[in-house]
Short mmCIF file of C-alpha atoms in Angstrom, two decimals:
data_model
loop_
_atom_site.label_atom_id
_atom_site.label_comp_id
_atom_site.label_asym_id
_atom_site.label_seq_id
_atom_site.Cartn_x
_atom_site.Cartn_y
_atom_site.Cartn_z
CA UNK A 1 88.43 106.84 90.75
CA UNK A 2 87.17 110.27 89.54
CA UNK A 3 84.96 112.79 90.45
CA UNK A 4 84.02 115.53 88.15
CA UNK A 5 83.01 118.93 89.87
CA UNK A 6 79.33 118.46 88.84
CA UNK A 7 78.99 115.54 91.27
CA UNK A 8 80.62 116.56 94.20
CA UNK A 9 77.40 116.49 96.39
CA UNK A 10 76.47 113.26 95.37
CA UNK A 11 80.06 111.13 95.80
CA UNK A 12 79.81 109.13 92.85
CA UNK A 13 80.53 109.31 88.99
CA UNK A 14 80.38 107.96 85.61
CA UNK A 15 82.70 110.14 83.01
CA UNK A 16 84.65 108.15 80.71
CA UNK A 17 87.02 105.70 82.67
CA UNK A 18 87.59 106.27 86.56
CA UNK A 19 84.79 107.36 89.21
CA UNK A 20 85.12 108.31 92.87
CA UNK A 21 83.68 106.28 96.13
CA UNK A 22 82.67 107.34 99.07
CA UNK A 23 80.49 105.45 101.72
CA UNK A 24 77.04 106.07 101.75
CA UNK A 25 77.06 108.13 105.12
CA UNK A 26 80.81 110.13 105.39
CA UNK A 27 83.11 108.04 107.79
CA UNK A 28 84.10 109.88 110.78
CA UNK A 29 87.98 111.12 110.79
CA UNK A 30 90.46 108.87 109.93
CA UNK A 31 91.25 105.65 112.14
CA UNK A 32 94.10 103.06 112.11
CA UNK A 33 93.01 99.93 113.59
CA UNK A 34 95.54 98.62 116.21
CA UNK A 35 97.32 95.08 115.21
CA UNK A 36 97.87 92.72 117.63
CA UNK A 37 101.55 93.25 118.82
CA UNK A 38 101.32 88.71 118.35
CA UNK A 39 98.77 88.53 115.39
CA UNK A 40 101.27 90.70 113.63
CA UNK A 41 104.24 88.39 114.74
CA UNK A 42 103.24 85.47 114.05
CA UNK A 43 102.00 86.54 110.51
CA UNK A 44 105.40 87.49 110.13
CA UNK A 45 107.33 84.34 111.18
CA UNK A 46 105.03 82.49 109.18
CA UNK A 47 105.95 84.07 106.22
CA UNK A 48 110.02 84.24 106.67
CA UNK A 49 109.26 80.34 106.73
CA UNK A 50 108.02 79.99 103.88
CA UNK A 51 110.28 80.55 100.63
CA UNK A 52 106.55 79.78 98.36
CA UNK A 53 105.23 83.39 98.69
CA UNK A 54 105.41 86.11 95.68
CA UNK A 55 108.03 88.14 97.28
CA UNK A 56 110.07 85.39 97.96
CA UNK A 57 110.11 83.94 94.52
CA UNK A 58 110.47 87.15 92.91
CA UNK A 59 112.24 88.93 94.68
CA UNK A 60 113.18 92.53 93.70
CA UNK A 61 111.33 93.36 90.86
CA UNK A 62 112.82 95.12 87.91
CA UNK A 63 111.47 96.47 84.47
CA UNK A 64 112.99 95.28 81.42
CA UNK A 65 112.28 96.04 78.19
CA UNK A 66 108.50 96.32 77.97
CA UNK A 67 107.69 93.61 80.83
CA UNK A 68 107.65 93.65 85.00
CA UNK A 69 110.61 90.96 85.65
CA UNK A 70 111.42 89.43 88.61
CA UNK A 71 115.21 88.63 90.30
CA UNK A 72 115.93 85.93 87.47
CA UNK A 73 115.41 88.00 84.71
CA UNK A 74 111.95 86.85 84.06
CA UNK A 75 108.88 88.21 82.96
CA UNK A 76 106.68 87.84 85.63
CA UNK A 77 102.28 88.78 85.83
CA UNK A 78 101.33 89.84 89.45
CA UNK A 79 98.04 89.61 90.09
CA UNK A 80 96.10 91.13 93.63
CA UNK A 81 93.79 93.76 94.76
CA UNK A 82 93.39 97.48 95.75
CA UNK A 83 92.56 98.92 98.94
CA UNK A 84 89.52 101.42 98.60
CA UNK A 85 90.41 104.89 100.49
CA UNK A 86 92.09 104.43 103.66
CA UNK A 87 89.94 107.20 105.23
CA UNK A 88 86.75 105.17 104.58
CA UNK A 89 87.38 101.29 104.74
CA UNK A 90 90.53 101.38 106.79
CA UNK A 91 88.89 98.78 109.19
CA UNK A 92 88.49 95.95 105.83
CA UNK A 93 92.34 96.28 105.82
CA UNK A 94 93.16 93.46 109.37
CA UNK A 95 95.41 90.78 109.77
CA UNK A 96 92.23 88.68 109.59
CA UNK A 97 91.51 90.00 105.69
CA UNK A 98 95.19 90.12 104.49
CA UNK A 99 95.71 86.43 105.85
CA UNK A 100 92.85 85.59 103.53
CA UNK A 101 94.04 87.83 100.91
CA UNK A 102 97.03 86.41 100.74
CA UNK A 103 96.50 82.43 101.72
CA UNK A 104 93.00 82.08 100.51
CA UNK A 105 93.22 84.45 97.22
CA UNK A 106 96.63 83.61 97.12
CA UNK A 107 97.12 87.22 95.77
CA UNK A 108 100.82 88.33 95.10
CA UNK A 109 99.82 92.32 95.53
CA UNK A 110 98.15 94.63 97.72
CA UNK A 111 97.71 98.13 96.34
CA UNK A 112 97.58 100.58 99.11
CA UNK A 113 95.21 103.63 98.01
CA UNK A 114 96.01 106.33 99.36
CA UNK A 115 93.69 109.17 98.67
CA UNK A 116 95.26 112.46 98.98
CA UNK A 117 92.15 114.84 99.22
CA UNK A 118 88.71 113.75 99.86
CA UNK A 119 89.39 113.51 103.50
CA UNK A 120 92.58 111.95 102.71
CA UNK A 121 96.39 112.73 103.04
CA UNK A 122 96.00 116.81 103.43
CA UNK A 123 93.88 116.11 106.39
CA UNK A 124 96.18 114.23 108.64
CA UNK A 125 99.48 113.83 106.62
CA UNK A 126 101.08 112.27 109.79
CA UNK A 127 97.92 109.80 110.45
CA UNK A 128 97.98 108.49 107.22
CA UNK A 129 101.47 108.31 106.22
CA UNK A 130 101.67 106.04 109.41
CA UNK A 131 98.99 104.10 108.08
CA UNK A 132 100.68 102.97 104.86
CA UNK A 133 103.53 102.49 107.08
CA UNK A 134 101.64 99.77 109.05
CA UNK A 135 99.96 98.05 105.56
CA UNK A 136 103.35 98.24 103.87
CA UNK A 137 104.44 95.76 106.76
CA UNK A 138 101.43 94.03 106.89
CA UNK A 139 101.80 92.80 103.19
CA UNK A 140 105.41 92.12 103.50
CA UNK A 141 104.71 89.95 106.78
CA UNK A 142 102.46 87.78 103.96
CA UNK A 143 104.88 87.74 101.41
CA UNK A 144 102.98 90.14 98.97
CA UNK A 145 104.31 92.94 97.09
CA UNK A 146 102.77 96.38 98.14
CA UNK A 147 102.12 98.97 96.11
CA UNK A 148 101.70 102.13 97.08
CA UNK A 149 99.45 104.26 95.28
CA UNK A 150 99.33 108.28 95.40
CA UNK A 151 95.55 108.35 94.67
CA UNK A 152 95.16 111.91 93.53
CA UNK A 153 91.78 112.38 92.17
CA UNK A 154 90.45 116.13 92.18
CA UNK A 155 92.10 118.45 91.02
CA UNK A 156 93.41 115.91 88.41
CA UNK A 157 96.47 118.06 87.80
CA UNK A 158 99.09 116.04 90.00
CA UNK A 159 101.37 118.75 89.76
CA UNK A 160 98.69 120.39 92.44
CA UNK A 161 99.98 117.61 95.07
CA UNK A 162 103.62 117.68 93.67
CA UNK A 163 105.25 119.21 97.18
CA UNK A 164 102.77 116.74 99.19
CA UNK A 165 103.86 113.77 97.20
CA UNK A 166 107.90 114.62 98.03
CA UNK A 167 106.90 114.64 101.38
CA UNK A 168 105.55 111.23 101.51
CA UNK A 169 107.13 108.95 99.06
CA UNK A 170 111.06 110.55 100.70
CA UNK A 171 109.87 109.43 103.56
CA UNK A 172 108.28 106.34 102.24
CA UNK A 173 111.20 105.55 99.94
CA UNK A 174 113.48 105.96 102.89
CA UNK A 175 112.22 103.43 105.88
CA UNK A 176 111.25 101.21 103.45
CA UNK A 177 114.39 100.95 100.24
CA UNK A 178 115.71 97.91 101.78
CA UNK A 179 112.60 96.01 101.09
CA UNK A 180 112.54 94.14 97.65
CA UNK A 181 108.50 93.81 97.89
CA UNK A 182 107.39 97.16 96.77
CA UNK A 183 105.98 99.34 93.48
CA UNK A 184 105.19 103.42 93.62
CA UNK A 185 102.47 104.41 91.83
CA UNK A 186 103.02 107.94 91.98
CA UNK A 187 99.68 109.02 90.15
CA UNK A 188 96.49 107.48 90.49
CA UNK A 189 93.99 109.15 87.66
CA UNK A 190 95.45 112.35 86.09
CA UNK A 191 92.73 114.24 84.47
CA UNK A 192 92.05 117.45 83.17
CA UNK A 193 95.30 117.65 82.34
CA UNK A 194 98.04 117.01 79.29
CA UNK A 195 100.24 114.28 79.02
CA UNK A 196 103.08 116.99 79.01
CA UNK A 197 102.06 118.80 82.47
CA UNK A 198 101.82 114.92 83.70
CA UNK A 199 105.51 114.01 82.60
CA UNK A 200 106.63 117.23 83.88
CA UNK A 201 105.44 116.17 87.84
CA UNK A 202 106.93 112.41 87.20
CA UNK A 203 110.23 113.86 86.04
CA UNK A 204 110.43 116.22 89.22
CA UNK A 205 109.24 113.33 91.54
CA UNK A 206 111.39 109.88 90.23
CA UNK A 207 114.45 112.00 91.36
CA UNK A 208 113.34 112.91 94.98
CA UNK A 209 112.50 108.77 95.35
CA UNK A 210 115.65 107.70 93.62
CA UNK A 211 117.84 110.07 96.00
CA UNK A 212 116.51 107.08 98.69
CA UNK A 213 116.02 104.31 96.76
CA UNK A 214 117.39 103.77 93.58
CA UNK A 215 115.83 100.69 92.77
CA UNK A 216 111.94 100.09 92.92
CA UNK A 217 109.85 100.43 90.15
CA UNK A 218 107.98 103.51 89.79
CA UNK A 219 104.58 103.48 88.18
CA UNK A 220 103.25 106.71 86.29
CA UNK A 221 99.94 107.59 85.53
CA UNK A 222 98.25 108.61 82.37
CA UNK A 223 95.84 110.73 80.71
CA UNK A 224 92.09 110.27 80.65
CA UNK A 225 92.36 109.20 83.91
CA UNK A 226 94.73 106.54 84.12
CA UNK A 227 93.65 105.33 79.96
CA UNK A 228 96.62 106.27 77.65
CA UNK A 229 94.60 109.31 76.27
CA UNK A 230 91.51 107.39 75.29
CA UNK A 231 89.05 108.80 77.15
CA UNK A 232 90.73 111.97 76.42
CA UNK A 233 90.03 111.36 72.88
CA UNK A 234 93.88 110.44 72.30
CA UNK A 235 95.68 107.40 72.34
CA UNK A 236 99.14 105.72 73.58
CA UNK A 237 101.36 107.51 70.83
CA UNK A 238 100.93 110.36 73.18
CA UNK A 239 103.37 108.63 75.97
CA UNK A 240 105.00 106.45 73.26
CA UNK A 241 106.14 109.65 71.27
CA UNK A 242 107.27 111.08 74.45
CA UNK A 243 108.01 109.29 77.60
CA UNK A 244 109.21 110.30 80.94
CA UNK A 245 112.86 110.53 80.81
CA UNK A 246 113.79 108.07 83.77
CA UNK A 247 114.39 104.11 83.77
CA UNK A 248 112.94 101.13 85.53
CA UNK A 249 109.15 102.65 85.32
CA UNK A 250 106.05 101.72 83.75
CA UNK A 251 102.64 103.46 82.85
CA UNK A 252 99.46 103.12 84.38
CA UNK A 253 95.85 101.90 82.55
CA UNK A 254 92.60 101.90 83.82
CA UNK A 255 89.78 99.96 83.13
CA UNK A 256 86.00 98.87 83.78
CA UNK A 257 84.68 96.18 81.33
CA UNK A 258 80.84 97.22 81.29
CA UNK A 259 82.26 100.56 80.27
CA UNK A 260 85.13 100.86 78.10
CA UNK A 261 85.33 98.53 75.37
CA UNK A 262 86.86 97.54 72.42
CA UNK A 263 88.54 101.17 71.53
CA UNK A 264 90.34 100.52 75.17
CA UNK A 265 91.20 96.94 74.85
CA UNK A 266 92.56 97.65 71.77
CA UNK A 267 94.83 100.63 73.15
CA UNK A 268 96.03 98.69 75.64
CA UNK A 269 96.99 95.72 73.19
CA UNK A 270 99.16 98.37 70.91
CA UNK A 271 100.78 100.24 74.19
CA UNK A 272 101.96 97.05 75.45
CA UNK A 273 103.93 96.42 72.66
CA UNK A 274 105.60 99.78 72.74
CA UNK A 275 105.95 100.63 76.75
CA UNK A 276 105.87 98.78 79.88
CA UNK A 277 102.37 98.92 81.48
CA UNK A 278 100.88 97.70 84.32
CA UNK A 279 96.81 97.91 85.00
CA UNK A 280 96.62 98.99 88.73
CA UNK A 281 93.09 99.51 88.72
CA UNK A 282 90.04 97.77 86.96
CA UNK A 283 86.49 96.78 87.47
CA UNK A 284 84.03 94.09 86.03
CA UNK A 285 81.24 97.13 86.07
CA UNK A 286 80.73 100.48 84.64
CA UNK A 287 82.66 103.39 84.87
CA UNK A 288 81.13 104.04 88.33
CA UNK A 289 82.50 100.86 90.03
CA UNK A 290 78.99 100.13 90.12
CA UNK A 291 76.19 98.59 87.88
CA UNK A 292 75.95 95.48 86.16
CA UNK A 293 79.10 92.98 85.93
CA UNK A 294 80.36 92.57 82.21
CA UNK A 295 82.36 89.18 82.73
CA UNK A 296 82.80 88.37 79.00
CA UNK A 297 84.66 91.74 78.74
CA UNK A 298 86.59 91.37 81.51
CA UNK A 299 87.71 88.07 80.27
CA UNK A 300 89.28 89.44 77.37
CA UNK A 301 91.24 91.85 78.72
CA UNK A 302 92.18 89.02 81.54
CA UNK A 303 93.42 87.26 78.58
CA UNK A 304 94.72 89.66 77.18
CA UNK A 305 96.95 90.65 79.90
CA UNK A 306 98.23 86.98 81.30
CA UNK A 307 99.67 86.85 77.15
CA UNK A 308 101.12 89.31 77.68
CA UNK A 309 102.62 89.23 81.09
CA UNK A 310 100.71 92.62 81.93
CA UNK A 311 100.13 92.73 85.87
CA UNK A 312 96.90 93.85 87.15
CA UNK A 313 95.25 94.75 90.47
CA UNK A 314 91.20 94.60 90.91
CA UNK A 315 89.21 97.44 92.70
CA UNK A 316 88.35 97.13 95.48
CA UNK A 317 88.81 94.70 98.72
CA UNK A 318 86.21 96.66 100.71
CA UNK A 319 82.32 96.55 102.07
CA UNK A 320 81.36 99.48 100.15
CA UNK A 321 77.51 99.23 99.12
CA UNK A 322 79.13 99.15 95.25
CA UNK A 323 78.75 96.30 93.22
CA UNK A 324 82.96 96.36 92.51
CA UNK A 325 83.56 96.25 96.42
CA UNK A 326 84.22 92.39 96.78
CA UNK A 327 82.17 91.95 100.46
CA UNK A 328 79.01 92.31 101.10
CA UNK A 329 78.18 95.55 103.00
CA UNK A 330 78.71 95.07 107.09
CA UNK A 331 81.30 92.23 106.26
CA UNK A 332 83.99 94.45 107.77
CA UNK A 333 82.64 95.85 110.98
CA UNK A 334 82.44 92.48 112.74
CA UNK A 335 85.72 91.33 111.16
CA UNK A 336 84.37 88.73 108.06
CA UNK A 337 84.36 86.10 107.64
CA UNK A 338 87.11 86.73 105.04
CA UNK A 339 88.06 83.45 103.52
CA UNK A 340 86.13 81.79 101.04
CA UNK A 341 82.78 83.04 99.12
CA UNK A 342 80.20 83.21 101.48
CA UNK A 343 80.29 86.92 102.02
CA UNK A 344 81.40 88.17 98.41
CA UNK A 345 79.31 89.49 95.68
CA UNK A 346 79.69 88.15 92.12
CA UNK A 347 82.17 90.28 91.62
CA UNK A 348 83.99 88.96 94.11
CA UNK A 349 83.96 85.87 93.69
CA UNK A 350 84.45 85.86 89.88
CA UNK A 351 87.61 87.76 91.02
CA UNK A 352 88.95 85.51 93.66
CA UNK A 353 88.67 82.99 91.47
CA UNK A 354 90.91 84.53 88.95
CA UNK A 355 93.89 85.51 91.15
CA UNK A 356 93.54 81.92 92.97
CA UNK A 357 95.29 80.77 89.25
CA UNK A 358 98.61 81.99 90.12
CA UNK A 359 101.12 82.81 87.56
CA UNK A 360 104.00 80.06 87.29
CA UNK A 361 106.56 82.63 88.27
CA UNK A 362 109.75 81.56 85.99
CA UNK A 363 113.36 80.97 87.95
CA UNK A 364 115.78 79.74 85.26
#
């Protein structure tokens, strides 16, 4: 999501590929919802029972060559959604919603954003890192993969955030390395910024993670926020002709399909061939996670992506007013109802009903 400087009073953007939410009235301070000491348990032995879930079939996830493969070998498409801000819509993430999310979507990832200014991270470092804490357990106790994303936004220079961010993923990295369900997505939506100043901050950050955990993918972001270049005016042979010198990552691309067309679709096609990428964010709208759907073009890039094994996470699983939030506004203050379509707009539903057609996750 981005947020250039000229619309900083008014929350919301349109500028090429990401945009920035915020709630129509600002959100008091940040607030972790308390879990339900038995909700949380029995979530939990319900999923060590089952052997059916994502995680469990996967297992540790690995990259190889250009694809995201799973324990076997195999290439493997994860498909889920992304969190909006934790300092906004905090209360859509329950047990309640990721039950659905996981048994009624039957999603295989939750992407935990984590927003590191706009009232995010730098306000409450403690809070919030506790927070993902909690939601890294909470998808694990369903069997999903969680993916933690460093949402740095403004300034789009991550290198800005780079002592915050080795902070929080060596201590994320750390309770967490003996799980086989996660992904770090170390930069959200770089902007502003050259691909070189980018790879700089991912080659001083992969070695603080893999001093405590040598093993879990790391994503990397890209320029234009999150595009490969092309709403920089470049393209992938920027990152092609010079990738970040470390193994078992992948690059970031953003999309939204009433916005970016054919010159995006297109890039994303010819990276994929060259370097492993995974879409972590995308939208059915325009540019501002807002506006009219543009289901035909999201359709190709859906098809795009399951032929070629390229794993992809929606925005957002929230109640914000937008038309890419998948509730209805107020659906989250009385707690749903989350499963099924009766409280989704058309973009959510037309997204539920793609990650209900789960991939048929190879294991020989």
């Amino acid at each position: 999501m981005r947020r250039p400087l000229s619309t900083l009073l008014t929350g919301t953007a349109i500028a090429g590929l990401g945009l920035f939410h915020s709630p129509v009235q600002a959100a008091p301070g940040p607030t972790v919802p308390s879990v339900s000491a038995s909700a949380s348990a029995s979530a939990s032995a319900s999923a060590s029972a089952s052997a059916n879930t994502p995680a469990a079939i996967n297992g540790r996830l690995k990259v190889c060559g250009v694809k995201l493969c799973n324990q076997y070998g195999k290439p493997v498409q994860l498909r889920g959604m992304s969190s909006h801000g934790l300092q906004w819509y905090s209360r859509c993430l329950t047990d309640g919603s990721l039950d659905a999310l996981a048994g009624d979507w039957n999603a295989d990832v939750l992407r935990i954003s984590l927003y590191v200014q706009e009232g995010g991270y730098e306000t409450n470092p403690r809070e919030f890192t506790d927070r993902v804490h909690q939601l890294i357990e909470m998808a694990t106790a369903r069997g999903m993969y969680a993916l933690v994303d460093w949402h740095q936004l403004t300034p789009g220079d991550p290198n800005h955030n780079l002592q915050r961010a080795k902070t929080f993923f060596t201590e994320i990295a750390q309770r967490h390395r003996g799980k086989t369900n996660l992904l770090y997505d170390i930069a959200n939506e770089p902007n502003g910024v050259s691909w070189s100043r980018i790879k700089s901050y991912a080659e001083q950050l992969i070695p603080v993670i893999r001093a405590q955990d040598p093993h879990t993918p790391i994503l990397v972001g890209t320029h234009g926020w999150s595009s490969l270049g092309v709403s920089d005016g470049r393209d992938e042979t920027d990152v092609v002709g010079d990738p970040v010198r470390a193994s078992n990552i992948m690059y970031t691309f953003h999309f939204y399909a009433a916005s970016h067309g054919r010159e995006y679709l297109d890039a994303l096609d010819r990276a994929s061939d060259r370097i492993p990428v995974f879409v972590t964010e995308f939208g059915t709208q325009e540019a501002s996670g807002d506006g009219p759907n543009d289901f035909g073009r999201t359709q190709q890039y859906l098809d795009l992506m399951a032929r070629k094994k390229i794993s992809w996470v929606n925005w957002n699983f929230s109640d914000d007013h937008r038309s890419g939030a998948v509730f209805e506004p107020g659906t989250c203050d009385p707690g749903g109802p989350w499963t099924g379509t009766a409280s989704l707009k058309p973009a959510g539903a037309w997204i539920r009903d793609r990650i209900r057609t789960p991939d048929a996750f190879p294991t020989s």
